[in-house]
Short mmCIF file of C-alpha atoms and ligand atoms in Angstrom, two decimals:
data_model
loop_
_atom_site.label_atom_id
_atom_site.label_comp_id
_atom_site.label_asym_id
_atom_site.label_seq_id
_atom_site.Cartn_x
_atom_site.Cartn_y
_atom_site.Cartn_z
CA MET H 296 113.45 113.23 118.95
CA ASN H 297 116.30 111.15 117.67
CA THR H 298 114.69 108.45 115.53
CA ASN H 299 117.80 106.27 115.35
CA GLU H 300 118.22 106.30 119.11
CA ILE H 301 114.57 105.39 119.77
CA LEU H 302 114.68 102.62 117.18
CA ALA H 303 117.92 101.21 118.60
CA LYS H 304 116.32 101.02 122.04
CA LEU H 305 113.20 99.32 120.66
CA ARG H 306 115.31 96.83 118.67
CA ALA H 307 117.21 95.88 121.80
CA LYS H 308 114.02 95.60 123.83
CA TYR H 309 111.95 93.72 121.25
CA PRO H 310 114.43 91.67 119.20
CA GLY H 311 112.86 89.88 116.24
CA GLU H 312 109.62 91.91 116.32
CA ASN H 313 110.29 92.88 112.72
CA GLU H 314 106.83 93.97 111.55
CA TYR H 315 106.38 96.17 114.62
CA LEU H 316 109.84 97.74 114.25
CA GLN H 317 109.21 98.33 110.51
CA ALA H 318 105.91 100.11 111.19
CA VAL H 319 107.42 102.30 113.92
CA GLN H 320 110.42 103.21 111.74
CA GLU H 321 108.19 104.32 108.85
CA VAL H 322 106.13 106.61 111.06
CA LEU H 323 109.02 108.10 113.03
CA GLU H 324 111.05 108.86 109.90
CA SER H 325 108.05 110.70 108.46
CA VAL H 326 107.25 112.77 111.53
CA GLU H 327 110.71 113.54 112.96
CA GLU H 328 111.02 116.96 111.34
CA VAL H 329 107.58 118.18 112.43
CA TYR H 330 107.96 116.66 115.89
CA ASN H 331 111.18 118.53 116.48
CA GLN H 332 109.37 121.80 115.87
CA HIS H 333 107.26 121.04 118.98
CA PRO H 334 109.44 121.09 122.13
CA GLU H 335 106.30 120.43 124.22
CA PHE H 336 106.01 116.96 122.58
CA GLU H 337 109.63 116.20 123.43
CA LYS H 338 109.18 117.38 127.04
CA ALA H 339 106.14 115.07 127.49
CA LYS H 340 108.04 112.17 125.81
CA ILE H 341 105.11 111.70 123.44
CA VAL H 342 106.97 109.47 121.00
CA GLU H 343 108.37 107.14 123.67
CA ARG H 344 104.83 106.74 125.04
CA MET H 345 103.15 106.41 121.66
CA VAL H 346 105.25 103.50 120.37
CA GLU H 347 104.31 101.30 123.36
CA PRO H 348 100.87 99.68 123.50
CA ASP H 349 98.79 100.67 126.53
CA ARG H 350 98.40 96.96 127.35
CA ILE H 351 98.39 93.50 125.77
CA PHE H 352 96.13 90.65 126.84
CA THR H 353 97.41 87.16 126.01
CA PHE H 354 95.30 84.07 126.60
CA ARG H 355 95.09 80.36 125.85
CA VAL H 356 92.25 79.22 123.57
CA THR H 357 91.38 75.54 123.79
CA TRP H 358 88.80 73.94 121.51
CA VAL H 359 87.86 70.52 120.10
CA ASP H 360 88.20 69.73 116.37
CA ASP H 361 85.87 67.57 114.25
CA GLN H 362 87.93 64.46 115.04
CA GLY H 363 87.41 65.00 118.76
CA GLN H 364 91.03 66.10 119.25
CA VAL H 365 91.78 68.89 121.73
CA GLN H 366 93.51 71.85 120.07
CA THR H 367 95.23 74.80 121.72
CA ASN H 368 95.95 78.23 120.22
CA THR H 369 97.02 81.58 121.62
CA GLY H 370 94.72 84.62 121.59
CA TYR H 371 95.69 88.28 121.94
CA ARG H 372 94.20 91.75 122.24
CA VAL H 373 96.60 94.66 121.89
CA GLN H 374 95.01 97.87 123.23
CA PHE H 375 97.41 100.32 121.69
CA ASN H 376 96.24 103.87 122.23
CA SER H 377 93.06 105.49 123.58
CA ALA H 378 93.98 109.17 123.20
CA ILE H 379 91.16 110.01 120.81
CA GLY H 380 88.56 107.39 121.69
CA PRO H 381 87.85 103.83 122.86
CA TYR H 382 90.12 101.09 121.48
CA LYS H 383 89.03 100.07 117.98
CA GLY H 384 90.43 97.58 115.50
CA GLY H 385 90.03 94.17 113.97
CA LEU H 386 90.79 90.58 114.90
CA ARG H 387 93.10 88.53 112.68
CA PHE H 388 92.97 84.72 112.60
CA HIS H 389 96.02 83.48 110.72
CA LYS H 390 98.68 80.88 111.41
CA ALA H 391 101.45 83.52 111.31
CA VAL H 392 99.92 85.79 114.00
CA THR H 393 102.46 86.87 116.63
CA PRO H 394 102.59 89.71 119.18
CA SER H 395 104.85 91.58 116.73
CA MET H 396 102.25 91.38 113.96
CA LEU H 397 99.45 92.58 116.22
CA LYS H 398 101.60 95.37 117.67
CA PHE H 399 102.37 96.63 114.17
CA LEU H 400 98.70 96.47 113.25
CA GLY H 401 97.60 98.19 116.49
CA PHE H 402 100.18 100.94 115.99
CA GLU H 403 99.05 101.54 112.39
CA GLN H 404 95.42 101.42 113.47
CA THR H 405 95.99 104.28 115.92
CA PHE H 406 97.00 106.67 113.12
CA LYS H 407 94.51 105.30 110.61
CA ASN H 408 91.65 105.77 113.03
CA ALA H 409 92.84 109.32 113.72
CA LEU H 410 92.66 110.04 109.97
CA THR H 411 89.02 108.93 109.73
CA THR H 412 87.88 112.09 111.59
CA LEU H 413 85.95 109.84 114.02
CA PRO H 414 86.78 109.46 117.74
CA MET H 415 88.39 106.01 117.84
CA GLY H 416 91.59 104.82 119.51
CA GLY H 417 93.73 102.01 118.12
CA ALA H 418 93.73 98.27 118.87
CA LYS H 419 94.20 94.89 117.20
CA GLY H 420 93.79 91.31 118.24
CA GLY H 421 93.58 87.79 116.97
CA SER H 422 95.04 84.35 117.15
CA ASP H 423 97.48 81.96 115.48
CA PHE H 424 94.43 79.78 114.69
CA ASP H 425 94.60 78.77 110.99
CA PRO H 426 91.12 78.82 109.36
CA VAL H 427 92.42 77.10 106.20
CA GLY H 428 90.77 73.70 105.83
CA LYS H 429 88.56 74.12 108.92
CA SER H 430 84.88 73.20 108.85
CA ASN H 431 82.14 75.65 109.74
CA ASP H 432 81.61 73.86 113.07
CA GLU H 433 85.30 74.13 113.90
CA ILE H 434 85.27 77.86 113.11
CA MET H 435 82.26 78.28 115.42
CA ARG H 436 83.82 76.32 118.27
CA PHE H 437 87.07 78.27 117.95
CA CYS H 438 85.25 81.64 117.94
CA GLN H 439 83.29 80.64 121.05
CA ALA H 440 86.43 79.51 122.88
CA PHE H 441 88.22 82.73 121.86
CA MET H 442 85.36 84.90 123.18
CA LEU H 443 85.35 82.97 126.47
CA GLU H 444 88.54 84.89 127.26
CA LEU H 445 88.16 88.07 125.20
CA TRP H 446 84.80 89.21 126.56
CA GLN H 447 86.23 90.63 129.76
CA CYS H 448 88.59 92.95 127.82
CA ILE H 449 86.00 94.56 125.52
CA GLY H 450 82.85 96.69 125.64
CA PRO H 451 80.97 99.21 123.48
CA ASP H 452 82.62 102.21 125.16
CA GLN H 453 85.88 100.45 125.93
CA ASP H 454 87.21 98.31 123.10
CA ILE H 455 85.31 97.36 119.94
CA PRO H 456 86.78 94.56 117.81
CA ALA H 457 85.84 93.85 114.18
CA GLY H 458 87.07 91.64 111.36
CA ASP H 459 90.43 91.44 109.61
CA VAL H 460 92.22 88.63 107.73
CA GLY H 461 90.42 85.36 108.56
CA VAL H 462 87.57 87.10 110.40
CA GLY H 463 84.48 88.11 108.40
CA GLY H 464 80.73 88.30 108.97
CA ARG H 465 80.40 84.61 109.89
CA GLU H 466 83.09 84.81 112.59
CA ILE H 467 81.71 88.10 113.98
CA GLY H 468 78.33 86.34 114.29
CA TYR H 469 79.75 83.47 116.34
CA LEU H 470 81.82 85.87 118.46
CA TYR H 471 78.81 88.09 119.15
CA GLY H 472 76.55 85.16 120.05
CA MET H 473 79.03 84.00 122.68
CA TYR H 474 79.68 87.53 123.97
CA LYS H 475 75.98 88.03 124.76
CA LYS H 476 75.81 84.72 126.60
CA LEU H 477 78.82 85.53 128.77
CA ALA H 478 78.39 89.25 129.39
CA ARG H 479 74.58 89.35 129.50
CA GLN H 480 74.92 92.66 127.70
CA TYR H 481 72.80 93.10 124.59
CA ASN H 482 74.45 96.25 123.28
CA THR H 483 75.27 95.56 119.65
CA GLY H 484 77.98 98.23 119.68
CA VAL H 485 80.54 95.85 121.21
CA LEU H 486 81.59 94.46 117.81
CA THR H 487 81.34 95.86 114.28
CA GLY H 488 80.92 94.07 110.99
CA LYS H 489 77.73 92.43 112.27
CA GLY H 490 74.96 91.01 110.08
CA SER H 491 72.61 93.65 108.72
CA THR H 492 69.55 92.27 110.57
CA TRP H 493 71.22 92.42 114.01
CA GLY H 494 72.95 95.79 114.16
CA GLY H 495 75.42 95.66 111.29
CA SER H 496 75.79 98.69 109.07
CA ILE H 497 74.76 98.41 105.48
CA LEU H 498 77.88 98.65 103.25
CA ARG H 499 80.30 97.65 106.05
CA PRO H 500 81.38 94.49 104.15
CA GLU H 501 82.10 96.57 101.03
CA ALA H 502 83.53 99.58 102.86
CA THR H 503 87.28 98.87 102.85
CA GLY H 504 87.33 98.16 99.12
CA PHE H 505 84.88 100.94 98.21
CA GLY H 506 86.77 103.47 100.35
CA ALA H 507 90.07 102.42 98.76
CA LEU H 508 88.67 103.11 95.31
CA TYR H 509 87.23 106.48 96.39
CA PHE H 510 90.67 107.41 97.72
CA THR H 511 92.31 106.20 94.49
CA GLN H 512 89.90 108.35 92.49
CA HIS H 513 90.90 111.46 94.48
CA LEU H 514 94.58 110.64 94.08
CA LEU H 515 94.20 110.17 90.32
CA GLU H 516 92.14 113.33 89.99
CA LYS H 517 94.87 115.31 91.79
CA ALA H 518 97.40 113.84 89.34
CA GLY H 519 95.17 114.78 86.39
CA LYS H 520 94.19 111.21 85.53
CA ASP H 521 91.00 109.16 85.28
CA ILE H 522 90.32 105.60 86.43
CA LYS H 523 88.06 104.76 83.48
CA GLY H 524 89.48 102.06 81.23
CA LYS H 525 92.58 101.51 83.39
CA LYS H 526 93.87 98.00 84.00
CA ILE H 527 94.14 96.95 87.63
CA ALA H 528 95.88 94.01 89.33
CA LEU H 529 94.82 93.18 92.84
CA SER H 530 96.06 90.57 95.26
CA GLY H 531 93.88 88.33 97.40
CA PHE H 532 90.26 87.29 96.98
CA GLY H 533 88.90 87.99 100.47
CA ASN H 534 86.51 90.64 101.67
CA VAL H 535 88.78 93.59 100.85
CA ALA H 536 89.69 92.40 97.34
CA TRP H 537 86.01 91.66 96.70
CA GLY H 538 84.94 95.21 97.61
CA ALA H 539 87.79 96.72 95.60
CA ALA H 540 87.00 94.60 92.51
CA THR H 541 83.31 95.53 92.76
CA LYS H 542 83.88 99.30 92.94
CA ALA H 543 86.77 99.34 90.43
CA THR H 544 84.55 97.58 87.87
CA GLU H 545 81.63 99.90 88.64
CA LEU H 546 83.89 102.91 88.01
CA GLY H 547 84.83 101.59 84.57
CA ALA H 548 88.27 100.12 85.34
CA LYS H 549 89.24 96.61 84.30
CA VAL H 550 90.45 94.19 86.99
CA VAL H 551 92.69 91.79 85.03
CA ALA H 552 94.35 89.90 87.88
CA ILE H 553 93.51 88.50 91.31
CA SER H 554 95.84 86.27 93.29
CA GLY H 555 96.15 83.87 96.20
CA PRO H 556 98.92 82.03 98.02
CA ASP H 557 98.90 79.43 95.22
CA GLY H 558 99.36 81.80 92.27
CA VAL H 559 97.61 84.38 90.07
CA CYS H 560 94.48 84.31 87.93
CA HIS H 561 94.91 86.38 84.77
CA ILE H 562 91.58 87.66 83.45
CA PRO H 563 92.42 89.47 80.17
CA GLY H 564 88.81 90.51 79.50
CA GLY H 565 88.36 91.97 83.00
CA ILE H 566 86.62 90.46 86.01
CA THR H 567 82.84 89.92 85.66
CA LYS H 568 80.01 90.20 88.17
CA GLU H 569 79.79 86.37 88.31
CA MET H 570 83.50 86.13 89.12
CA ILE H 571 83.22 88.82 91.81
CA ASP H 572 80.33 86.89 93.39
CA TYR H 573 82.40 83.72 93.22
CA MET H 574 85.14 85.36 95.31
CA LEU H 575 82.73 85.14 98.26
CA VAL H 576 82.22 81.40 97.67
CA MET H 577 85.99 80.93 97.55
CA ARG H 578 86.45 82.81 100.84
CA ALA H 579 83.71 80.79 102.58
CA SER H 580 85.22 77.49 101.41
CA ASN H 581 88.36 78.04 103.58
CA ARG H 582 90.41 76.40 100.79
CA ASN H 583 92.55 79.52 100.23
CA LYS H 584 93.12 78.68 96.56
CA VAL H 585 92.64 81.24 93.77
CA GLU H 586 92.95 78.44 91.22
CA ASP H 587 89.30 77.65 92.00
CA MET H 588 88.35 80.76 89.97
CA ALA H 589 90.06 79.39 86.84
CA VAL H 590 88.39 76.01 87.35
CA LYS H 591 84.98 77.70 87.61
CA PHE H 592 85.55 80.08 84.65
CA PRO H 593 87.77 78.23 82.16
CA GLY H 594 88.65 80.26 79.07
CA ALA H 595 88.04 83.68 80.66
CA CYS H 596 90.52 83.12 83.44
CA GLU H 597 94.02 81.63 83.27
CA PHE H 598 95.73 80.35 86.44
CA VAL H 599 99.52 80.63 86.71
CA ALA H 600 100.90 78.71 89.69
CA GLY H 601 103.49 80.37 91.93
CA LYS H 602 103.17 83.83 90.33
CA LYS H 603 102.02 87.04 92.00
CA ALA H 604 99.47 89.56 90.71
CA TRP H 605 102.41 91.92 90.17
CA SER H 606 103.63 89.86 87.18
CA ILE H 607 100.63 90.97 85.06
CA PRO H 608 100.99 94.23 83.02
CA VAL H 609 98.64 96.87 84.47
CA ASP H 610 98.27 100.61 85.07
CA ILE H 611 97.38 100.35 88.76
CA ALA H 612 98.40 97.85 91.45
CA LEU H 613 96.19 97.34 94.51
CA PRO H 614 97.72 95.07 97.15
CA CYS H 615 94.70 93.77 99.11
CA ALA H 616 96.05 90.75 101.01
CA PHE H 617 98.82 90.84 103.63
CA GLN H 618 101.70 92.89 104.98
CA ASN H 619 104.93 92.98 102.96
CA GLU H 620 103.27 91.22 100.04
CA LEU H 621 104.85 93.53 97.44
CA SER H 622 108.69 93.54 97.36
CA GLU H 623 111.15 95.88 95.66
CA ASP H 624 111.58 93.32 92.86
CA ASP H 625 107.79 93.23 92.41
CA ALA H 626 107.76 97.05 92.24
CA LYS H 627 110.44 96.93 89.51
CA GLU H 628 108.51 94.29 87.57
CA LEU H 629 105.31 96.32 87.79
CA ALA H 630 107.11 99.47 86.61
CA ALA H 631 108.86 97.64 83.77
CA ASN H 632 105.41 96.49 82.60
CA GLY H 633 104.04 100.05 82.60
CA CYS H 634 102.41 100.38 86.03
CA TRP H 635 102.31 104.01 87.23
CA CYS H 636 100.23 103.89 90.41
CA CYS H 637 100.08 101.71 93.53
CA CYS H 638 97.52 102.25 96.26
CA GLU H 639 98.20 100.01 99.23
CA VAL H 640 94.91 98.54 100.43
CA SER H 641 96.37 95.92 102.78
CA ASN H 642 98.02 97.13 105.98
CA MET H 643 101.74 97.74 105.23
CA GLY H 644 101.33 95.72 102.03
CA CYS H 645 104.51 97.10 100.46
CA GLN H 646 108.03 96.45 101.72
CA PRO H 647 110.09 99.61 102.43
CA GLY H 648 112.25 98.93 99.32
CA ALA H 649 109.13 98.86 97.14
CA ILE H 650 107.85 102.16 98.56
CA HIS H 651 111.22 103.85 97.99
CA TYR H 652 111.33 102.47 94.45
CA PHE H 653 107.85 103.81 93.67
CA GLN H 654 108.61 107.20 95.20
CA ASN H 655 112.00 107.57 93.50
CA ASN H 656 110.65 106.62 90.10
CA GLY H 657 107.65 108.91 89.88
CA ILE H 658 105.09 106.16 90.51
CA LEU H 659 102.10 107.41 92.48
CA PHE H 660 101.98 105.67 95.84
CA ALA H 661 99.63 105.92 98.85
CA PRO H 662 99.92 103.94 102.10
CA GLY H 663 97.38 101.54 103.61
CA LYS H 664 96.57 103.65 106.64
CA ALA H 665 95.04 106.25 104.33
CA VAL H 666 93.77 104.05 101.49
CA ASN H 667 92.07 101.35 103.57
CA ALA H 668 90.66 103.56 106.34
CA GLY H 669 87.15 103.33 104.87
CA GLY H 670 86.70 99.95 106.57
CA VAL H 671 87.24 101.13 110.11
CA ALA H 672 85.51 104.44 109.31
CA THR H 673 82.36 102.52 108.42
CA SER H 674 82.80 100.53 111.62
CA GLY H 675 82.72 103.92 113.35
CA LEU H 676 79.48 104.69 111.49
CA GLU H 677 78.11 101.31 112.63
CA MET H 678 78.92 102.26 116.24
CA THR H 679 77.03 105.53 115.84
CA GLN H 680 73.97 103.75 114.44
CA ASN H 681 74.11 101.19 117.29
CA ALA H 682 74.38 103.94 119.91
CA GLU H 683 71.35 105.69 118.41
CA HIS H 684 69.44 102.40 117.93
CA ILE H 685 68.78 103.20 114.28
CA SER H 686 70.08 102.14 110.90
CA TRP H 687 70.88 104.34 107.95
CA ASP H 688 70.21 103.45 104.33
CA ALA H 689 72.94 102.70 101.80
CA LYS H 690 73.01 106.23 100.42
CA GLU H 691 73.55 107.79 103.83
CA VAL H 692 76.42 105.42 104.68
CA ASP H 693 77.98 105.72 101.21
CA ASP H 694 77.80 109.54 101.29
CA LYS H 695 79.49 109.61 104.69
CA LEU H 696 82.16 107.13 103.53
CA HIS H 697 82.79 109.30 100.46
CA PHE H 698 83.13 112.39 102.61
CA ILE H 699 85.56 110.67 104.99
CA MET H 700 87.80 109.37 102.18
CA LYS H 701 87.83 112.85 100.61
CA SER H 702 88.84 114.32 103.95
CA ILE H 703 91.63 111.74 104.41
CA HIS H 704 92.93 112.63 100.96
CA GLU H 705 92.84 116.32 101.84
CA GLN H 706 94.78 115.70 105.06
CA CYS H 707 97.47 113.82 103.07
CA VAL H 708 97.71 116.72 100.61
CA LYS H 709 97.87 119.27 103.43
CA PHE H 710 100.75 117.58 105.26
CA GLY H 711 102.47 115.82 102.35
CA THR H 712 102.74 118.33 99.49
CA ARG H 713 106.34 118.59 98.24
CA ALA H 714 108.01 121.76 96.97
CA ASP H 715 107.30 120.73 93.36
CA GLY H 716 103.55 120.39 94.09
CA SER H 717 103.48 116.58 94.03
CA VAL H 718 102.25 114.74 97.14
CA ASP H 719 104.19 112.43 99.44
CA TYR H 720 101.19 110.44 100.69
CA VAL H 721 103.27 108.45 103.19
CA LYS H 722 104.50 111.58 104.90
CA GLY H 723 101.12 113.30 104.63
CA ALA H 724 99.18 110.41 106.22
CA ASN H 725 101.73 109.84 108.96
CA ILE H 726 102.02 113.49 109.98
CA ALA H 727 98.25 114.09 109.91
CA GLY H 728 97.52 111.03 112.07
CA PHE H 729 100.45 111.63 114.37
CA MET H 730 99.68 115.28 115.08
CA LYS H 731 96.12 114.46 116.09
CA VAL H 732 97.10 111.66 118.47
CA ALA H 733 100.11 113.56 119.88
CA THR H 734 98.06 116.68 120.59
CA ALA H 735 95.34 114.64 122.34
CA MET H 736 97.94 112.87 124.50
CA LEU H 737 99.55 116.16 125.44
CA GLU H 738 96.22 117.71 126.42
CA GLN H 739 95.36 114.71 128.61
CA GLY H 740 98.52 114.97 130.72
CA THR H 741 101.16 112.46 131.70
CA VAL H 742 99.20 109.23 131.97
N1 LIG M 145 90.69 95.32 110.22
C1 LIG M 145 90.28 96.53 109.59
C2 LIG M 145 91.43 97.50 109.56
O1 LIG M 145 92.56 97.09 109.40
C3 LIG M 145 88.98 97.09 110.16
C4 LIG M 145 89.01 97.37 111.63
C5 LIG M 145 87.65 97.79 112.20
O2 LIG M 145 86.69 97.89 111.45
O3 LIG M 145 87.63 98.01 113.42
O4 LIG M 145 91.28 98.69 109.61
#
């Protein structure tokens, strides 16, 4: 494989699809050396096939807002790769959603899902619908209109969507209600992240954040460090940040910053249980303002407008919001303030310059596809429970999540250990995921 040649072709074919091209470049650069030791991959053109989604569905979504005005958005489902199982991945509702964004997310999902040890292919979907400022009724009407088109593309053994940015338990509920009405199929396994009384797995809402902290614990342990007493900054205040803040606090760390698009909340004494609970209220309000936390908890929490979480001095940074949210300048600011570890919880949360800065300056770094895989892994556990028509208790799910995150860490160490004994987690995660998908594709022939 010649990475530069493949990337040049993709750039010419998909001009302006920057997130997608960035995600492909990161993976190809990591795997090139290993790939070239396998002439059978080259002969079967595995890489050329793997960077293209299997198919993309695009559809119009028309709905009526609270003022009676007709609104139109675009919906998508990118079925990226089914080599190791049915298509699996979340739905993102955000005003910036484009085919490029969903292709990057579907591509990443393919390798992430391979790392989980569970048989799931990769997919992603969503819409440019902006939930900010929308009423509950508007969210419901949009979800119903979206499912009116999506239902024909999905199924419990075919393609299983879940949540992502802008899609949580409430949205999955509205989507599932409409799916049943249209498909007349009552198999709960068609979506994951459901409510716990109608097929949802216990701990699924917490799983991405909990898994990220379990991974961080393994990474710190390998580096001879302990999470207890460490200061953590995290970005966002949605479902992922909520789970991460909960587990970090439980493990004895101190979350001193959370952020939103409007600025950062500095919490010098560490986030409290009441504040963590309030994150859920803030998410449900659709206001998208972290300042609300400082208004609710004056004194304990100071809001600084226009600043990122990365401006607060901490030991560990956990990006939990959106792709490319941490730049090279942010990485330098974090390091200058004493930060020595960054575990990416959002998908592709760090810009390439930030990753290189961390890696070249001895700052521990692990990529989203390894760190945040606990979310989709627990979706996989939800699918198993649905298929067996049973539900496991919290201990059983948590034990399995623990085991999966430990195994993902081990795979990173196996494929990413450098000559000096330190671990390149980016390389390790990419090679481990890639080898599994590539081998499955090869064994299934030229299709
Ligand atoms: N959206 C999540 C992710 O990026 C979860 C996907 C799922 O549970 O299918 O992995």
